[in-house]
mmCIF file of C-alpha atoms and ligand atoms in Angstrom:
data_model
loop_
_atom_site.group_PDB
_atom_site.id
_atom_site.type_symbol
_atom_site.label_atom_id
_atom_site.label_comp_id
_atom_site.label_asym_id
_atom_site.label_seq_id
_atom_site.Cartn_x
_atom_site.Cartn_y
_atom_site.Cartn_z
ATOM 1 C CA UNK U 27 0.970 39.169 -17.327
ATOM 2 C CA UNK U 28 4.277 37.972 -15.980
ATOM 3 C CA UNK U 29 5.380 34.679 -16.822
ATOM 4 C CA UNK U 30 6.065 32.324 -13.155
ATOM 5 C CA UNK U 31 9.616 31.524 -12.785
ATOM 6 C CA UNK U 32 10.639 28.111 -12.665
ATOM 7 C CA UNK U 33 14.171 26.704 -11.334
ATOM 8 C CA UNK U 34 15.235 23.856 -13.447
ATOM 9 C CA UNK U 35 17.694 21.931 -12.119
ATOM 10 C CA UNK U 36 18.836 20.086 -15.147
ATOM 11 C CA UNK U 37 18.949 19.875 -18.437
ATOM 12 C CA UNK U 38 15.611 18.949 -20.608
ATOM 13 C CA UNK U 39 14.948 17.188 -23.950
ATOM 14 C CA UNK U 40 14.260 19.759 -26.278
ATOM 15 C CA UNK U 41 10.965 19.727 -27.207
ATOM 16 C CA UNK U 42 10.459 20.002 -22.851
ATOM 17 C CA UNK U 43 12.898 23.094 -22.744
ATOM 18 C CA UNK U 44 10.895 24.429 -25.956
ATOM 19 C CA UNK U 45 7.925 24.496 -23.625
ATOM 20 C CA UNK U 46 8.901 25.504 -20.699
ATOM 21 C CA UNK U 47 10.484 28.791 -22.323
ATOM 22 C CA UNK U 48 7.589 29.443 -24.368
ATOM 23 C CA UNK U 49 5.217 29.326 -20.734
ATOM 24 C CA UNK U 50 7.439 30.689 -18.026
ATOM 25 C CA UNK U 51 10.449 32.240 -17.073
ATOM 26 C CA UNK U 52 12.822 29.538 -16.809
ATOM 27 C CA UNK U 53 15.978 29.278 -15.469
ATOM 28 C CA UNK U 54 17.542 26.596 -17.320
ATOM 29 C CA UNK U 55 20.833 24.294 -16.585
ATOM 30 C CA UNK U 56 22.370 24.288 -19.852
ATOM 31 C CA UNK U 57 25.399 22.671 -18.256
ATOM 32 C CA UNK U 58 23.539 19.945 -16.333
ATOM 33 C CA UNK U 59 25.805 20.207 -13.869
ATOM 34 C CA UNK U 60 24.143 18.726 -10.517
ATOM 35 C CA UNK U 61 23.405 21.686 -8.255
ATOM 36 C CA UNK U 62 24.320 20.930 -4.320
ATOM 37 C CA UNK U 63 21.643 22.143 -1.296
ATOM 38 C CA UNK U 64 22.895 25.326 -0.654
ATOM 39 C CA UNK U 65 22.778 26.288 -4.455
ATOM 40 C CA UNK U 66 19.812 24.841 -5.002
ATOM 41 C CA UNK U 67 18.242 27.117 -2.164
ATOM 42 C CA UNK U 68 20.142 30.398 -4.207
ATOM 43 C CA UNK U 69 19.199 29.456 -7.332
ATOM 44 C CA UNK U 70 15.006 29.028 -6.001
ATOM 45 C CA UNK U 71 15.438 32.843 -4.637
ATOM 46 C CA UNK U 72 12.136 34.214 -6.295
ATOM 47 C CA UNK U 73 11.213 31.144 -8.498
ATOM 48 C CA UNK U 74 7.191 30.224 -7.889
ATOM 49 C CA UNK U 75 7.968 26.537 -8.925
ATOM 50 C CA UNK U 76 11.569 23.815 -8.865
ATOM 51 C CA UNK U 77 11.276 21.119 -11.798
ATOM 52 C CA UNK U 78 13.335 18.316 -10.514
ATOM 53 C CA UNK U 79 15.368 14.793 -10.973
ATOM 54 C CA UNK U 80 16.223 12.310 -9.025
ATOM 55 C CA UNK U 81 19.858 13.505 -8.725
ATOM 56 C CA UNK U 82 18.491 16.323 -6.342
ATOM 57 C CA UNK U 83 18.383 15.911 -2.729
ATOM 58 C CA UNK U 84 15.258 17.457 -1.705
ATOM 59 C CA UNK U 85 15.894 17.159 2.194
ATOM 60 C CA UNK U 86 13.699 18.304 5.200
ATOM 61 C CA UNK U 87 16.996 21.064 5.173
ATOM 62 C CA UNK U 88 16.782 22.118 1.757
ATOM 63 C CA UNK U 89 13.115 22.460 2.329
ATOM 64 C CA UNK U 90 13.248 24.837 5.307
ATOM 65 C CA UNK U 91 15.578 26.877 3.671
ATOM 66 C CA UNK U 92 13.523 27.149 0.138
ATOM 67 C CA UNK U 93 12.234 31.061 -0.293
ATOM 68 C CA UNK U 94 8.522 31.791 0.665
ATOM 69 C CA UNK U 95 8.125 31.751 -3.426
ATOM 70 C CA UNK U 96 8.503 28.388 -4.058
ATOM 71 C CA UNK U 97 4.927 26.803 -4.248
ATOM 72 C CA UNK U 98 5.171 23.185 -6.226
ATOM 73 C CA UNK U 99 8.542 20.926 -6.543
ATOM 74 C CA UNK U 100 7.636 18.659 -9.538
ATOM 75 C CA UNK U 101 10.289 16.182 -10.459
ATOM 76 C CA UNK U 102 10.801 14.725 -13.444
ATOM 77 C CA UNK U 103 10.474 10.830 -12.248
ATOM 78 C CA UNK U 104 8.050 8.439 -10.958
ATOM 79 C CA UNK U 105 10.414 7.916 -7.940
ATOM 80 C CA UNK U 106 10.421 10.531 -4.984
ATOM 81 C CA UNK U 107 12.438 8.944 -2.556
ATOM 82 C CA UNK U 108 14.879 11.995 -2.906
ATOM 83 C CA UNK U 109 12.076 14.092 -1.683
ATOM 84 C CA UNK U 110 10.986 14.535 1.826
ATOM 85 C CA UNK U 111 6.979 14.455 1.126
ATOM 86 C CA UNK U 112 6.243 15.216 4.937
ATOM 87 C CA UNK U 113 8.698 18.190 4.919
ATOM 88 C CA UNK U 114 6.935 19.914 1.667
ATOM 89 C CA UNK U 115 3.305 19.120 3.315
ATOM 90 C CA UNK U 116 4.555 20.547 5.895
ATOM 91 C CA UNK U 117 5.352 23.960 4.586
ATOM 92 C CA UNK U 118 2.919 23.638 2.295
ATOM 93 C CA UNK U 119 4.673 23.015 -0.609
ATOM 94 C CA UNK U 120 3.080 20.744 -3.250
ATOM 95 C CA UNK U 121 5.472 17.531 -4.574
ATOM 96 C CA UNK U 122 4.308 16.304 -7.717
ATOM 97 C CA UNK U 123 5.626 13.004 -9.631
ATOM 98 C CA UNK U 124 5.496 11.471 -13.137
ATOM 99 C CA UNK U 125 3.567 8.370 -12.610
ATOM 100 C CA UNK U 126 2.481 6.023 -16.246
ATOM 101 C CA UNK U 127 4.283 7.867 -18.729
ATOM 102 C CA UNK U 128 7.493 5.203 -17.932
ATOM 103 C CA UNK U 129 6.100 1.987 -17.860
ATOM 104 C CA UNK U 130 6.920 0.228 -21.140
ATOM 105 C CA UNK U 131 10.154 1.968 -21.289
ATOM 106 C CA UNK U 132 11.293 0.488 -17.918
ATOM 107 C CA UNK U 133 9.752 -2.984 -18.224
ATOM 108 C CA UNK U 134 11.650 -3.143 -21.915
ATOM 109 C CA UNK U 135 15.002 -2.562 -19.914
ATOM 110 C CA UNK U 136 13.867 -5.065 -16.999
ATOM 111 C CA UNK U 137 13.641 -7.799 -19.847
ATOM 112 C CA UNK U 138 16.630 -6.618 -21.558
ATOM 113 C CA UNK U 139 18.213 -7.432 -18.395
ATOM 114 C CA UNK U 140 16.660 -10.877 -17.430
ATOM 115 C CA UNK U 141 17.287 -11.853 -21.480
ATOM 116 C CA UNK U 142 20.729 -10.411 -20.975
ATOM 117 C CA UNK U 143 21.469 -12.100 -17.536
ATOM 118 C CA UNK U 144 20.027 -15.401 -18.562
ATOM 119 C CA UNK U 145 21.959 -15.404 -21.958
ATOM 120 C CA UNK U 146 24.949 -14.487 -20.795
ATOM 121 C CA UNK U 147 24.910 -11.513 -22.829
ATOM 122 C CA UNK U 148 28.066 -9.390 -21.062
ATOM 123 C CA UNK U 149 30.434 -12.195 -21.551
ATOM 124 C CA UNK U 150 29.754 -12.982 -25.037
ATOM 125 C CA UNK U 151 29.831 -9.487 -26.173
ATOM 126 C CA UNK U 152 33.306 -9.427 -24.681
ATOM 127 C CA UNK U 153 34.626 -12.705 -25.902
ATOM 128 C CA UNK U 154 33.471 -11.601 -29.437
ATOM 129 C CA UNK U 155 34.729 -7.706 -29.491
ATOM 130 C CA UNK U 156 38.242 -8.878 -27.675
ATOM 131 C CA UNK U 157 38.743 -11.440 -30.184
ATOM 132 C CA UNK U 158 38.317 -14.138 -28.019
ATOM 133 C CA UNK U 159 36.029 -15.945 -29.830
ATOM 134 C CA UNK U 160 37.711 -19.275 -31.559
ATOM 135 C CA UNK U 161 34.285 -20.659 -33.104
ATOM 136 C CA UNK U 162 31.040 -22.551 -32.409
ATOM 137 C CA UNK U 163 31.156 -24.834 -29.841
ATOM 138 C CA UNK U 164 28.053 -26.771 -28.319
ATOM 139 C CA UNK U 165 29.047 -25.922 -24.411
ATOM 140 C CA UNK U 166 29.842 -22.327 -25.541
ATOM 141 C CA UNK U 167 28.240 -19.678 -23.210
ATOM 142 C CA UNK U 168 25.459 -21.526 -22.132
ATOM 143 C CA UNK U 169 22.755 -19.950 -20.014
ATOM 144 C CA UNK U 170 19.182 -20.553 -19.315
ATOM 145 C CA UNK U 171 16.093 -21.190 -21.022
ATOM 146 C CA UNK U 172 12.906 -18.502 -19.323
ATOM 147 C CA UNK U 173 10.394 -20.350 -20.913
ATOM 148 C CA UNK U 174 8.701 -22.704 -17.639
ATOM 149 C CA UNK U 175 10.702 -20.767 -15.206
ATOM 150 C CA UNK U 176 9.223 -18.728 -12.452
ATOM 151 C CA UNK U 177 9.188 -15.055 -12.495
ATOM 152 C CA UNK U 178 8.732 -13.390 -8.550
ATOM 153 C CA UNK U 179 7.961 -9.801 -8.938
ATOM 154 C CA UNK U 180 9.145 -7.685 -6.382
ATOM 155 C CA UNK U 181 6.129 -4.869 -6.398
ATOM 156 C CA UNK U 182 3.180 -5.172 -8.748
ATOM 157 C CA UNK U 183 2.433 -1.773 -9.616
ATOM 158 C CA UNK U 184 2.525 -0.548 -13.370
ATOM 159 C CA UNK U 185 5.933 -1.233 -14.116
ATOM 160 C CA UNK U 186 5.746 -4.716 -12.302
ATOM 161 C CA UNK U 187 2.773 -5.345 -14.498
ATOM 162 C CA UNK U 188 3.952 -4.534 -17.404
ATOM 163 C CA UNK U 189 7.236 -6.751 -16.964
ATOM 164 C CA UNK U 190 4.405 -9.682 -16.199
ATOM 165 C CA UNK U 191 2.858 -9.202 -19.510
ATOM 166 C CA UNK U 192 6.265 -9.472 -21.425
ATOM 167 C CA UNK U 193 7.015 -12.656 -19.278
ATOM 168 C CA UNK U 194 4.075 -14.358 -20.400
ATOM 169 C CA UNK U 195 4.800 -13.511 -23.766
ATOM 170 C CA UNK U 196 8.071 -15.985 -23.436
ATOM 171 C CA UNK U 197 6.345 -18.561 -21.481
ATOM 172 C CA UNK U 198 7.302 -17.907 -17.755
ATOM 173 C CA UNK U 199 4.940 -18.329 -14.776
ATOM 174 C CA UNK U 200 4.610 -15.643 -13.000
ATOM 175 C CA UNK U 201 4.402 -14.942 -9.109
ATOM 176 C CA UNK U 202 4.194 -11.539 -7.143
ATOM 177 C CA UNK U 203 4.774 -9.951 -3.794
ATOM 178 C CA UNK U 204 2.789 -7.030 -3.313
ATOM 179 C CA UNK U 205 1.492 -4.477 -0.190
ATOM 180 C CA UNK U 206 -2.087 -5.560 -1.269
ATOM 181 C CA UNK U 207 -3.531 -8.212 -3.720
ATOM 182 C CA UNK U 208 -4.555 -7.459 -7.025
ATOM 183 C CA UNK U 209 -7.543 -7.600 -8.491
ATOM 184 C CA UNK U 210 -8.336 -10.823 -10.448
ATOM 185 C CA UNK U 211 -8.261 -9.207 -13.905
ATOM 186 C CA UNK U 212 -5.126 -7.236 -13.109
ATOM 187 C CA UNK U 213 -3.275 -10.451 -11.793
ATOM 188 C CA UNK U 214 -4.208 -11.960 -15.266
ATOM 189 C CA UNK U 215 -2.727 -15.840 -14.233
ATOM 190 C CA UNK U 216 -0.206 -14.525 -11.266
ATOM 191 C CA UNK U 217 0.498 -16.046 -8.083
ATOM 192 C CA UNK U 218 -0.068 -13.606 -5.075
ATOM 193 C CA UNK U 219 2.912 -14.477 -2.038
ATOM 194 C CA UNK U 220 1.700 -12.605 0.745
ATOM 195 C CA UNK U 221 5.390 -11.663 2.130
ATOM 196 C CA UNK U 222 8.396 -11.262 0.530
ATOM 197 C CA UNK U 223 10.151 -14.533 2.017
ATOM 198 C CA UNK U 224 7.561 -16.690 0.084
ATOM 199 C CA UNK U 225 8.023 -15.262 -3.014
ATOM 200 C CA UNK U 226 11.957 -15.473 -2.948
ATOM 201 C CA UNK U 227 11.648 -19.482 -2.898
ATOM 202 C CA UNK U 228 9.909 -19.401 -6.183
ATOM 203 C CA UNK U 229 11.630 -16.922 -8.002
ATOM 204 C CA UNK U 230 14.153 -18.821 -10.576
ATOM 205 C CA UNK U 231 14.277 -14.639 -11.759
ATOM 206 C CA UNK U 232 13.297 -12.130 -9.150
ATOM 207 C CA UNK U 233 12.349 -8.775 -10.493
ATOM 208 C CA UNK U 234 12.553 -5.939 -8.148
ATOM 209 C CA UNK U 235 9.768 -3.081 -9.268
ATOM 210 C CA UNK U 236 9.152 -2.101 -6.055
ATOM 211 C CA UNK U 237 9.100 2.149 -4.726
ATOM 212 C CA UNK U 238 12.663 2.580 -2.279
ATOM 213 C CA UNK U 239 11.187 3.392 0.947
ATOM 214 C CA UNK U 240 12.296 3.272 4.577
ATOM 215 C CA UNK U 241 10.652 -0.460 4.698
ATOM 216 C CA UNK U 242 12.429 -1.554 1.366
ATOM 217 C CA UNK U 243 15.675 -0.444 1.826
ATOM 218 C CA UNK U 244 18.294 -3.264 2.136
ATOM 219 C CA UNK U 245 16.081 -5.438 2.174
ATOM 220 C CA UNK U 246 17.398 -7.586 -0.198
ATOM 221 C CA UNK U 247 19.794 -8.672 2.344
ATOM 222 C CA UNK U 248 22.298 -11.912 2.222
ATOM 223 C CA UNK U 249 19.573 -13.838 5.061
ATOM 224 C CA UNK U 250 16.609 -13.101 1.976
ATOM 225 C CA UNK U 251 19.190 -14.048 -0.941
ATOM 226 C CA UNK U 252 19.599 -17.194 0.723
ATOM 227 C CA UNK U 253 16.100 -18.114 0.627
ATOM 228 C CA UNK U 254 16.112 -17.846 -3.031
ATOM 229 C CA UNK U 255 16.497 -20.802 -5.485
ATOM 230 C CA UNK U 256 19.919 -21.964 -6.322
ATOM 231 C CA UNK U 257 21.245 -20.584 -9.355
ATOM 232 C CA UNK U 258 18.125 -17.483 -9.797
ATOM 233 C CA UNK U 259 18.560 -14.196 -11.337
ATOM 234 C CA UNK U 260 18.394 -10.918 -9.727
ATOM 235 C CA UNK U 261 16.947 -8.037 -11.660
ATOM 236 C CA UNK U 262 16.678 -4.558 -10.358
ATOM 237 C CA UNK U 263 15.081 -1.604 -12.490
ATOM 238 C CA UNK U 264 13.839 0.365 -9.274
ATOM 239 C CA UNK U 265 16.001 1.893 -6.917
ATOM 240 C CA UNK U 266 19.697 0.196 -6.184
ATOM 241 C CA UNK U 267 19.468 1.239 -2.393
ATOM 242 C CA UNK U 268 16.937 -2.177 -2.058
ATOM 243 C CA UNK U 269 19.588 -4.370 -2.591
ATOM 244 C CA UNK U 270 22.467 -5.305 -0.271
ATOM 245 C CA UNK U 271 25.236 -4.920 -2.749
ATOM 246 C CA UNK U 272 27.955 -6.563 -0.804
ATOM 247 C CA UNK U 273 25.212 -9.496 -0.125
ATOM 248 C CA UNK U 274 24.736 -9.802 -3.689
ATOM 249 C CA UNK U 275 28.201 -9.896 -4.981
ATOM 250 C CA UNK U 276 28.657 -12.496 -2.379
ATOM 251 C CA UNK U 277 25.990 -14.379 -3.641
ATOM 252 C CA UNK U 278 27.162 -13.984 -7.501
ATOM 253 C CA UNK U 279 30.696 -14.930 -6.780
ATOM 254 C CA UNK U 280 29.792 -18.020 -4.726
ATOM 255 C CA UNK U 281 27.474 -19.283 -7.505
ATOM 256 C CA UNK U 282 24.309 -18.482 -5.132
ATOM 257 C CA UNK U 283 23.156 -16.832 -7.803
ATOM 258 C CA UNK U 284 23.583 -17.417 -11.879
ATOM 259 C CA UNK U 285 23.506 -13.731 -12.333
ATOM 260 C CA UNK U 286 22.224 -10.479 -11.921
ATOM 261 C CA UNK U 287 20.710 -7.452 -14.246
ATOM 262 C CA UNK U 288 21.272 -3.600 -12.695
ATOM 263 C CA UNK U 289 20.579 -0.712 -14.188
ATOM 264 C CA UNK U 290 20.108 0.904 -10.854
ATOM 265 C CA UNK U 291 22.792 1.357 -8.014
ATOM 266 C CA UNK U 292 23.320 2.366 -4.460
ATOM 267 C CA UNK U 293 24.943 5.570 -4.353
ATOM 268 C CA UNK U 294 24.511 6.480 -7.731
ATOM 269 C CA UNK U 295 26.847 6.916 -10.134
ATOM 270 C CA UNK U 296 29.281 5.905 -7.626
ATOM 271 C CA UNK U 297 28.579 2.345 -7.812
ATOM 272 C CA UNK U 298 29.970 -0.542 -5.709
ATOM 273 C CA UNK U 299 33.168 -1.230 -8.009
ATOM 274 C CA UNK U 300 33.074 -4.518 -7.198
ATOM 275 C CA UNK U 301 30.002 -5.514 -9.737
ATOM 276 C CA UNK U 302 32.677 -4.351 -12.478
ATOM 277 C CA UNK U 303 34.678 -7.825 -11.834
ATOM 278 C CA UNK U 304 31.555 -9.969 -11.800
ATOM 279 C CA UNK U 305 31.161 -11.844 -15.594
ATOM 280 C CA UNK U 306 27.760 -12.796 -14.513
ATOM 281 C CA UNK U 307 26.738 -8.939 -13.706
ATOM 282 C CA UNK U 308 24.981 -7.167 -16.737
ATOM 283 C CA UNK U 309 25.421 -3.749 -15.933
ATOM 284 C CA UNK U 310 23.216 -0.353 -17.315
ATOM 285 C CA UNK U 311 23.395 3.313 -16.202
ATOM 286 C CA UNK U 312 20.309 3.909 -14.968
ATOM 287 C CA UNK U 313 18.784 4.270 -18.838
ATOM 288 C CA UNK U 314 14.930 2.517 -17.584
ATOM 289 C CA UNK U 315 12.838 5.703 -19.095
ATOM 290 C CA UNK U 316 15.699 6.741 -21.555
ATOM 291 C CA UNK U 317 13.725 6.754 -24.777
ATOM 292 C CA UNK U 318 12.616 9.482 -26.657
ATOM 293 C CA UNK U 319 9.288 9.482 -26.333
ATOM 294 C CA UNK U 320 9.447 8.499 -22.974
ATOM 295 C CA UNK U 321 11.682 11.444 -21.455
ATOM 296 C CA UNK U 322 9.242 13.508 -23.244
ATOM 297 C CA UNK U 323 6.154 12.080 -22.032
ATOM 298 C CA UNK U 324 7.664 12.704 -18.547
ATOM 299 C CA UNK U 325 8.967 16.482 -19.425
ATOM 300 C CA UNK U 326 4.938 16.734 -20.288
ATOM 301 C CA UNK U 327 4.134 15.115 -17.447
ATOM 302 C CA UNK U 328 5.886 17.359 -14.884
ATOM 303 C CA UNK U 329 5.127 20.376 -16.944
ATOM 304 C CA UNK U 330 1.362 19.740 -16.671
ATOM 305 C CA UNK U 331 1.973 19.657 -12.694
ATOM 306 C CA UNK U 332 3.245 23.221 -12.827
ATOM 307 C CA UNK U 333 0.449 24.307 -15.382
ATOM 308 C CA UNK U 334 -2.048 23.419 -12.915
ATOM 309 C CA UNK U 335 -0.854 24.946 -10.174
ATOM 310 C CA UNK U 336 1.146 27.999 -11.607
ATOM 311 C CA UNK U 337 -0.885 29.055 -14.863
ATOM 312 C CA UNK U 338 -4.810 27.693 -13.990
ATOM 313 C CA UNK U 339 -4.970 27.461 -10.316
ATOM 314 C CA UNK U 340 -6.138 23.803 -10.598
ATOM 315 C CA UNK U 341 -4.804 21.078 -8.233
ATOM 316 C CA UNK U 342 -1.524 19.033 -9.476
ATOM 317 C CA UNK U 343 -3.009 16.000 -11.157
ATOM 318 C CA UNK U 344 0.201 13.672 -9.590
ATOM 319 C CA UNK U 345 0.363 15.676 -5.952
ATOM 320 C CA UNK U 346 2.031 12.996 -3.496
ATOM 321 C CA UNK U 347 0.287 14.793 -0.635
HETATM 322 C C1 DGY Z 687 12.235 7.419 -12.299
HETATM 323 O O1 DGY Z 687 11.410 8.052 -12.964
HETATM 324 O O2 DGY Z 687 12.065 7.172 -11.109
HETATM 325 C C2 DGY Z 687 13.478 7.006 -13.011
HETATM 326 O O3 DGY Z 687 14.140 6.021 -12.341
HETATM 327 C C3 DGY Z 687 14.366 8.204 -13.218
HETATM 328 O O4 DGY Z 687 14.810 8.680 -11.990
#
């Protein structure tokens, strides 16, 4: 029986590449060079299924243009805001995600970033590795304590959650903007703010976990900075096209803010170059899911999207329409 074809766009761990030869005809990226629409529409000619990152621009465009073939786009991320849901429903293509298999991995590097921010990690590491570093001192580098500070969460879904349960572990209190309430036992202690603007005037460290969406973008603007407490931390493991980055690096260099945590970025990997002057900015490259186990579990993850659809016929367990 022939093997379905499957367009993938970049490169894989292993032990996902391993798979996806052994099940289909794949046509891998070796190079992981980032393909642009019009190649992305050659490359599909004949393919049954696309697997997918972030990095590709799945537009209404490149949509219409994809061959008659192409059944199921799965990407390899729990974000699809490079997708255009209502385009694929629309011809009938099935967009699949990688929700759950990410969670732990991402909260780790939202508290790496809130430690880091807090601590002053960036400009210590500096001071030491330039030599800069003339001895103990008891006003050296001082930053913040988290234990009795407030913690406003920006979107209480998994990863949200699970950046709440490592908070509590270090003795903050912990508040939460959401779309809808939680359940009591989900909430486990947390304060519900039914809009944004309320939760901003708690949060000593605001954590953004929250999906990028036509509603969310920007819209952590200077006028919603402003409402935030003197001297809070910013923290953004979701997507960097939430935040106003010119607001922010206003707000960073005027002291507004203590300091901020990024691993994600407008425009990525063209970031704002400004953040690269900013002591107080603790800066990552996109690495959230970057583990092991995790990049595998979301290799799987896609994988079992296709296998559903291409090999048993089944529906896509993570279909986003
Ligand atoms: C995700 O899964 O959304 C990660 O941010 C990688 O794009």
């Amino acid at each position: 029986m022939r093997k379905p074809t499957i367009l993938v766009t970049r490169r894989m761990p292993p032990a996902v590449e391993a798979r996806l030869k052994r099940d289909y005809d794949a046509r891998l990226n070796p190079d992981d060079r980032i393909y642009s629409s019009e190649e992305l529409i050659a490359k599909a000619a004949g393919a049954d299924g696309m697997l997918i990152c972030s990095s590709d621009k799945i537009t209404p465009e490149v949509v219409a243009h994809l061959p008659e073939s192409v059944k199921i786009i799965a990407t390899f991320s729990v974000g699809y805001e490079h997708i255009d849901v209502m385009a694929c429903e629309a011809r009938g293509v099935i967009a699949t995600n990688t929700p759950g298999v990410l969670t732990d991995a991402t909260a780790d590097i939202a508290f790496l970033l809130i430690l880091a921010a807090a601590r002053r990690a960036y400009e210590a590491q500096t001071m030491l590795r330039q030599g800069q570093w003339t001895g103990w001192h008891t006003t050296m580098l001082l930053g913040i304590d988290l234990a009795g500070k407030r913690l406003g969460i920006f979107g209480m879904g998994r990863i949200g959650q699970a950046v709440a349960r490592r908070a509590l572990g270090f003795g903050m209190e912990i508040h939460y903007h959401n779309r809808s309430r939680l359940p009591q036992e989900l909430e486990a202690g947390a304060t519900y703010h039914p809009t944004l603007e309320s939760l901003l005037q708690v949060s000593d460290v605001l954590s953004i976990n929250a999906p990028s969406t036509p509603e969310t973008r920007n819209i952590l603007n200077a006028e919603r900075i402003a409402l935030l407490p003197d001297g809070a931390i910013v923290v953004n493991t979701a997507r960097g096209d939430m935040v106003d980055d010119a607001a922010l690096i206003g707000a960073l260099r005027s002291g507004k803010l203590r300091a901020a945590g990024l691993d994600v970025f407008a425009g990525e990997p063209n970031l704002n170059k400004e953040y690269l002057s900013l002591p107080n900015a603790y800066l990552l490259p996109h690495i959230g899911s970057a583990t092991i186990e995790t990049r595998d579990r979301m290799g799987f993850t896609a994988l079992d999207n296709l296998d559903a659809v291409l090999l048993h016929g089944r529906p896509a367990p993570n279909r986003l329409w």
